[in-house]
Coordinates of C-alpha atoms in Angstrom, one line a residue:
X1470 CA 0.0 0.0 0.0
X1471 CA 2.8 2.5 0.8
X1472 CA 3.9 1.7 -2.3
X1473 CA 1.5 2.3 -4.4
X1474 CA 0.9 5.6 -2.7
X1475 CA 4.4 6.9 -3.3
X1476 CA 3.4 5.7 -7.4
X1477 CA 0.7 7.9 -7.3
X1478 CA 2.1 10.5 -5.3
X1479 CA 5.1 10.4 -8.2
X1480 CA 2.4 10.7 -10.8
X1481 CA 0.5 13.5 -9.7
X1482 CA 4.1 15.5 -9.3
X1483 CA 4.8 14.3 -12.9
X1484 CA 1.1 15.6 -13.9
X1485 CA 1.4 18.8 -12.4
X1486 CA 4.8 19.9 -13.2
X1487 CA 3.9 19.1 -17.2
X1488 CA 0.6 21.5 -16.6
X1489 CA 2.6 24.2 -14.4
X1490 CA 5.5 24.4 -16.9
X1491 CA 3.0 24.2 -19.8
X1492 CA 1.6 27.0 -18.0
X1493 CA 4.8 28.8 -17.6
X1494 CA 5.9 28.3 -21.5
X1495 CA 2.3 29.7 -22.4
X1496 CA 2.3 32.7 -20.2
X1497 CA 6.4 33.7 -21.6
X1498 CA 5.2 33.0 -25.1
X1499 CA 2.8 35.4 -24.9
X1500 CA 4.5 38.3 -23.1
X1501 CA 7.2 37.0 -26.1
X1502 CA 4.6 38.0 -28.5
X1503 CA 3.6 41.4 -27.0
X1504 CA 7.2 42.6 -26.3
X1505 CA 7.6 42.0 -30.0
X1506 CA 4.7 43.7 -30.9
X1507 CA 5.2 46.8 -29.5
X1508 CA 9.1 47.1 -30.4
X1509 CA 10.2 49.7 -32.9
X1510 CA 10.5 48.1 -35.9
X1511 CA 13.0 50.7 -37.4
X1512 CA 16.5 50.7 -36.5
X1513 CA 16.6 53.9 -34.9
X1514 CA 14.4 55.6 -32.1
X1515 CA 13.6 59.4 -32.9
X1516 CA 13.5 61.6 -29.4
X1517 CA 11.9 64.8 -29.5
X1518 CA 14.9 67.1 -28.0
X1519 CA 14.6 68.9 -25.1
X1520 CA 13.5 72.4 -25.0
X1521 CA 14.8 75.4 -22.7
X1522 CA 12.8 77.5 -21.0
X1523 CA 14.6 80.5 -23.0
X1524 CA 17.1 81.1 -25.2
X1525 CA 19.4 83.7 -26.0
X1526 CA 19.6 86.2 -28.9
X1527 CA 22.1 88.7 -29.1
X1528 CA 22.8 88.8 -25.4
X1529 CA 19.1 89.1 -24.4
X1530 CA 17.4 85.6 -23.0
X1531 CA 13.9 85.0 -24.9
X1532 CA 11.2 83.0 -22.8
X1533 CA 10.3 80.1 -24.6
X1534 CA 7.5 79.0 -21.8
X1535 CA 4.6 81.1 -24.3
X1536 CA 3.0 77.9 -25.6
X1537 CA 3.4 79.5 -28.8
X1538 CA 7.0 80.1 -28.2
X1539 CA 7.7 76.9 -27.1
X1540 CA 6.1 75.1 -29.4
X1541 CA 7.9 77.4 -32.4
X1542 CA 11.2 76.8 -30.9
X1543 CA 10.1 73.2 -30.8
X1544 CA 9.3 73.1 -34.5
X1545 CA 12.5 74.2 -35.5
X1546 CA 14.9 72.4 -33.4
X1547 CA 13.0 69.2 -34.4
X1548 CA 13.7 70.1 -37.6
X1549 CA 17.1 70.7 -37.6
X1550 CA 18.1 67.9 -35.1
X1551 CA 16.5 65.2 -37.9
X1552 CA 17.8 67.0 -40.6
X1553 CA 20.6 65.3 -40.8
X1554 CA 22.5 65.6 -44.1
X1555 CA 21.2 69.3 -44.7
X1556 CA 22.3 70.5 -41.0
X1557 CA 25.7 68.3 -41.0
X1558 CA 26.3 70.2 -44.4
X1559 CA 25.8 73.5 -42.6
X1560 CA 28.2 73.1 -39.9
X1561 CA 31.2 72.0 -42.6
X1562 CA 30.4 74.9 -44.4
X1563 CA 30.7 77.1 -41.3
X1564 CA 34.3 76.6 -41.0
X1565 CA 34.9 77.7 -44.3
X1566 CA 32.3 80.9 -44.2
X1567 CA 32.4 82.3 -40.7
X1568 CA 36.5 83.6 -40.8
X1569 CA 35.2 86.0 -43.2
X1570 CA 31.8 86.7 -42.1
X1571 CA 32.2 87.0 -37.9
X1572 CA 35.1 89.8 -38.1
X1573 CA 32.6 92.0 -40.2
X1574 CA 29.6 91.7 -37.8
X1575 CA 32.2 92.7 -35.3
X1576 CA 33.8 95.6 -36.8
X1577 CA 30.0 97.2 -37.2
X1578 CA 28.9 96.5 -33.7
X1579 CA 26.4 93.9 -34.9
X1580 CA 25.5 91.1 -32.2
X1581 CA 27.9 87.6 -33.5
X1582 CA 24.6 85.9 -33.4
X1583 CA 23.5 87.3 -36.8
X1584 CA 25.3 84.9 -38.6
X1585 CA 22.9 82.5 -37.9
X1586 CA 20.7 84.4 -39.7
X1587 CA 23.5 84.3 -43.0
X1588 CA 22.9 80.3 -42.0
X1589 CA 19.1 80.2 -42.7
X1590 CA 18.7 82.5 -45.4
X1591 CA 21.2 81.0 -47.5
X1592 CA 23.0 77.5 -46.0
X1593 CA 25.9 79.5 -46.6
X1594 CA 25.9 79.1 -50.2
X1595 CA 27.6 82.2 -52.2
X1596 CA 25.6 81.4 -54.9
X1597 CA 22.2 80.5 -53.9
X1598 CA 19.2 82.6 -55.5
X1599 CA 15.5 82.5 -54.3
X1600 CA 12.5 82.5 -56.4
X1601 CA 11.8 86.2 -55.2
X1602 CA 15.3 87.1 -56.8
X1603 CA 17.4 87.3 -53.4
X1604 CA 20.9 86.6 -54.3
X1605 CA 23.7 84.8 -51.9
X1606 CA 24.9 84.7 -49.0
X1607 CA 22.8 87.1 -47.1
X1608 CA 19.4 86.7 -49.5
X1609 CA 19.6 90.8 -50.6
X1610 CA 16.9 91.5 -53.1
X1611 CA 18.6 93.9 -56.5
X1612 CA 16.9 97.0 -54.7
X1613 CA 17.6 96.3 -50.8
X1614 CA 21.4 96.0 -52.1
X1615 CA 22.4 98.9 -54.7
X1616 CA 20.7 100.6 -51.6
X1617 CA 23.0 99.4 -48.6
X1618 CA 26.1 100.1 -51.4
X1619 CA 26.3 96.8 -53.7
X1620 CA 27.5 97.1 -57.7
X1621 CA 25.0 94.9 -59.5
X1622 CA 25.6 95.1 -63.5
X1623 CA 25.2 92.5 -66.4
X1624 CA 28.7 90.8 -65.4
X1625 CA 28.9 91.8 -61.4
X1626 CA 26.6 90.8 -58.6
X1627 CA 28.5 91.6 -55.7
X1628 CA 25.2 89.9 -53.7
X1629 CA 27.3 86.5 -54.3
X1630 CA 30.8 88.5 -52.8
X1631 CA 30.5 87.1 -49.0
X1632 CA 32.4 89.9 -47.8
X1633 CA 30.8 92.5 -49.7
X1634 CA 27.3 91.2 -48.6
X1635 CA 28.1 91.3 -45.2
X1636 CA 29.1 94.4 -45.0
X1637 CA 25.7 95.5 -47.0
X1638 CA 23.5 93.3 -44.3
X1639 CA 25.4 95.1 -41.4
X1640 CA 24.1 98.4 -42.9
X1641 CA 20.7 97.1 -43.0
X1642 CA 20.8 95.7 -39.9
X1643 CA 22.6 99.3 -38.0
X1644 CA 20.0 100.8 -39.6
X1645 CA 16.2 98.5 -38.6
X1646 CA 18.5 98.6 -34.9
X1647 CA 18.3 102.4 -34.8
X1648 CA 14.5 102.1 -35.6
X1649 CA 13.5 99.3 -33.4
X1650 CA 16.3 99.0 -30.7
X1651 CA 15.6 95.4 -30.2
X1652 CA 17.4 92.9 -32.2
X1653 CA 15.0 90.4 -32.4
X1654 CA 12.6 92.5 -34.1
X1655 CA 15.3 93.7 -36.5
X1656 CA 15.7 90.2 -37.5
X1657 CA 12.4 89.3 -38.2
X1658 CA 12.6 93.0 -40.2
X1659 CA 15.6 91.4 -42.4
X1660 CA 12.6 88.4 -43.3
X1661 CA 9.4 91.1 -43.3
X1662 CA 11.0 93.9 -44.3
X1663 CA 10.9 97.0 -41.9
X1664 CA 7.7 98.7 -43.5
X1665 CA 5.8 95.6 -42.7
X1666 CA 7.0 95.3 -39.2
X1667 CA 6.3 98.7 -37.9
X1668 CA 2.9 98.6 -39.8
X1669 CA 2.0 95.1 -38.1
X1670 CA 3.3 96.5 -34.5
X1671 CA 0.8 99.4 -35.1
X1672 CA -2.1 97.8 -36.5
X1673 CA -2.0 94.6 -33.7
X1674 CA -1.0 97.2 -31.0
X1675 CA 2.0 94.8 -30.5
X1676 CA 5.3 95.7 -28.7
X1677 CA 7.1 92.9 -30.6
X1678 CA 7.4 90.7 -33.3
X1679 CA 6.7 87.7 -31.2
X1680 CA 3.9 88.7 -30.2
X1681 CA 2.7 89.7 -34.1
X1682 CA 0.1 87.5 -36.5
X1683 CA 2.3 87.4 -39.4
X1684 CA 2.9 85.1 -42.6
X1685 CA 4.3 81.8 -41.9
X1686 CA 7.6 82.1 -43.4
X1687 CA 8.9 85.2 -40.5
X1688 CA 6.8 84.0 -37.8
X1689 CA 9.4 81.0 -38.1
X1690 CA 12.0 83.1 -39.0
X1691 CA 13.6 84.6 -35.1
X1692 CA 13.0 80.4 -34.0
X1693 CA 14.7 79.7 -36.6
X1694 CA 17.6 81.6 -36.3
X1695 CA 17.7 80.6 -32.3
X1696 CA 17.3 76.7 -33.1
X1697 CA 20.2 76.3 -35.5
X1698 CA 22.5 78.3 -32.7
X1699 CA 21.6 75.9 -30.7
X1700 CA 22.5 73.2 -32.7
X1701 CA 25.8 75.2 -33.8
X1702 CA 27.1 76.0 -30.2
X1703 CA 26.2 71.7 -28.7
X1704 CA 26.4 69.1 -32.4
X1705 CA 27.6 66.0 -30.6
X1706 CA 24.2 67.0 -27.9
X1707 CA 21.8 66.7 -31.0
X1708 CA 24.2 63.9 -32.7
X1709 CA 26.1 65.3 -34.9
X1710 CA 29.7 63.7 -34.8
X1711 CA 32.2 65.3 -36.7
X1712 CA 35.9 65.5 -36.9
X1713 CA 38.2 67.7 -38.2
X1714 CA 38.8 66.3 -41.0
X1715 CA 35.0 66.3 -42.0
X1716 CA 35.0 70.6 -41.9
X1717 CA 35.1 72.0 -45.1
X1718 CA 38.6 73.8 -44.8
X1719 CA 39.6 77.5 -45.6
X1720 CA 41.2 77.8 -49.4
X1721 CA 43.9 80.6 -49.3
X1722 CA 43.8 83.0 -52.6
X1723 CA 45.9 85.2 -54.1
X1724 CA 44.3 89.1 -54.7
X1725 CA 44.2 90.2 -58.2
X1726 CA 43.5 94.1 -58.6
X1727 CA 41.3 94.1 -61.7
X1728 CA 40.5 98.0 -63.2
X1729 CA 40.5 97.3 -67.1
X1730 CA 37.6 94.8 -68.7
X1731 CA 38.9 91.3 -69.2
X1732 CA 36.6 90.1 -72.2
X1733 CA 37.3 86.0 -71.9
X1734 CA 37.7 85.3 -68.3
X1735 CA 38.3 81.8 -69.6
X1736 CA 42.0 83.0 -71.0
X1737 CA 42.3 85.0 -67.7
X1738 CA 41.8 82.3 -65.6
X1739 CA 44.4 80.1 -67.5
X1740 CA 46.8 82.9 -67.4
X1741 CA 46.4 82.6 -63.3
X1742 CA 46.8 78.8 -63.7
X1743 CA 43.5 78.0 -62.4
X1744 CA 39.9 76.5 -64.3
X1745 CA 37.7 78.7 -65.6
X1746 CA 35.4 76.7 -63.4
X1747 CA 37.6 77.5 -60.4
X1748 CA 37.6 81.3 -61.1
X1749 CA 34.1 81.3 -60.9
X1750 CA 33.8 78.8 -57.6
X1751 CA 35.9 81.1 -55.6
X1752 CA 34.4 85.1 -57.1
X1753 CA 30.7 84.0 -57.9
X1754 CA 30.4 87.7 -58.1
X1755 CA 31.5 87.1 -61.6
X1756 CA 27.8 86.2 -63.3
X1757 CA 29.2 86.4 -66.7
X1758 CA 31.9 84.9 -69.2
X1759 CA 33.4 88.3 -69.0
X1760 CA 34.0 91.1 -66.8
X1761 CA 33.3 95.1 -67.5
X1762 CA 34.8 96.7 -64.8
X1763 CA 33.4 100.6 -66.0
X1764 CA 36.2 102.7 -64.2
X1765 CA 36.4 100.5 -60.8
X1766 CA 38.7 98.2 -59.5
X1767 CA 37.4 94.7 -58.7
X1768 CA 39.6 92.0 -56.7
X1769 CA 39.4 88.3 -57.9
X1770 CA 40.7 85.7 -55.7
X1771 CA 43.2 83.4 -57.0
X1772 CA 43.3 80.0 -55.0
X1773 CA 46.3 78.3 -54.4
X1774 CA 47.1 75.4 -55.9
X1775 CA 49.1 73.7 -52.8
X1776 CA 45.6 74.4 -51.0
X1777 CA 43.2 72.9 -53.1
X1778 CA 43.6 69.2 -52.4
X1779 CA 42.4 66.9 -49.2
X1780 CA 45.5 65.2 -49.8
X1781 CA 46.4 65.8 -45.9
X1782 CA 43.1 66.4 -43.7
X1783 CA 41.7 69.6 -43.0
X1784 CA 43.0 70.5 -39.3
X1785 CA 41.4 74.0 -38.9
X1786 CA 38.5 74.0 -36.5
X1787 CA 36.9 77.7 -36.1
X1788 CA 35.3 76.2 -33.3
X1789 CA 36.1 73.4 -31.0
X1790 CA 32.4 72.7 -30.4
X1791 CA 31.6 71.1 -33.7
X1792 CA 34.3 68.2 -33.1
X1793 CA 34.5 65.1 -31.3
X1794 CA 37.9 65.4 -29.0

């Protein structure tokens, strides 16, 4: 009898341990299944960044805790966080552009963050043109710039003349400063124009252009400007990982005095020892095949030959903040 107890008792451990681990297998299986379910099924998670509660412009902090302030900021740092390629391009073509452009703001007492501005308008293309006819760097319409002293003729746009355009946006910018006195509302002038800002502050009874209904293109524009300097001052915190090598490098050039027409700039540029298509790369001030100088003296750049080649990385950095140590 005892032992046919201990049988049984055997079996029914047998019996239940099948059922319990049956059980068991069931219940993982199925938290198996729902784990799997609600995994990301792309290879990368996307996190919405972080977003201050200011920022600051020109020396003055913003409060971003407006829900439409916050969420404008947020709409623009998003952007430029997950826009990898175009944003990455950007801060390579910084360390080529901003030697020449941040000495200019400086010597006309305008705030260093308005190159950011030079960053939206134009991703620091020399060349760029907009379907509303703004030209280069700084986006100048024909009018704004023979205005604020820039020689547009049928073979000169100095527009696309880095240099020269900055020093025609710091006149426009001295001068919306001297109207406004806040620097945020003479950027959103730059977008606007400063005939539509002061009309808008007057007919909304407005103190500032944050606070305007305006189109949607310059009531981005201020975030704008704020997000990418964001971005510019912290990559690696919005994961961007760049080296040195990765900047686009500074390209030194000889100056040539030009004051007599030069009617093939295709022979002039071989007489210089560069391409005709290199001439053009590094003065696209030049907008034609020739160049009619009428009585003024124009300088074209010259690059260097020993310069022009990645042969050995680039080791300039204008700033320490866009590279990995």
């Amino acid at each position: 009898m005892m032992k046919l107890l201990s049988s049984n008792s055997i079996a029914g451990f047998v019996v239940g341990s099948a059922v319990c681990l049956t059980a068991c297998l069931s219940i993982g299986s199925s938290d198996s299944e729902k784990v799997k379910d609600q995994r990301p099924v792309v290879s990368s998670v996307t996190m919405s960044p972080d977003i201050p509660s200011s920022a600051s412009f020109c020396g003055k902090e913003i409060d971003l805790t407006r829900y439409n302030m916050h969420e404008g900021f947020d709409r623009e740092l998003s952007s430029f966080t997950y826009f990898h390629s175009t944003t990455m391009l950007l801060i390579k073509r910084a360390n080529r552009y901003f030697p020449i452009i941040e000495p200019i703001l400086k010597a006309n007492g305008i705030p260093d963050d308005f190159k950011y501005l030079a960053v939206i308008e134009s991703h620091l293309d020399p060349r760029v043109s907009s379907p509303a006819r703004a030209v280069g760097t700084w986006q100048l319409l024909e009018g704004t710039a023979r205005q604020y002293g820039l020689t547009i003729t049928p073979t000169v746009d100095e527009r696309c003349d880095v240099a020269k355009a900055t020093e025609a946006a710091c006149r426009y910018l001295k001068a919306a400063y001297e109207k406004y006195g806040d620097w945020a509302m003479v950027a959103s002038s730059y977008n606007a124009g400063m005939g539509r800002i002061s009309g808008e502050l007057v007919k909304q009874d407005a103190d500032s252009s944050f606070d305007l209904w305006l189109v949607e293109e310059t009531t981005r524009y201020v975030y704008r400007i704020m997000a990418i300097k964001q971005i510019f001052e912290a990559p690696y915190k919005y994961g961007f990982v760049l080296r040195a090598q990765d900047l686009y490098k500074p390209i030194a050039c000889e100056n040539v005095a030009v004051s007599t027409d030069i009617q093939e700039l295709s022979g002039f540029a071989k007489k210089n020892g560069v391409t005709y298509a290199d001439l053009k790369r590094f003065n696209p001030w030049l907008r034609d095949r020739k160049l009619l100088t009428a009585g003024k003296t124009y300088t074209i750049q010259i690059p260097k030959e020993s310069d022009m080649y990645y042969k050995t990385p680039n080791t300039y950095v204008h700033n320490p903040a866009w590279v990995v140590k």
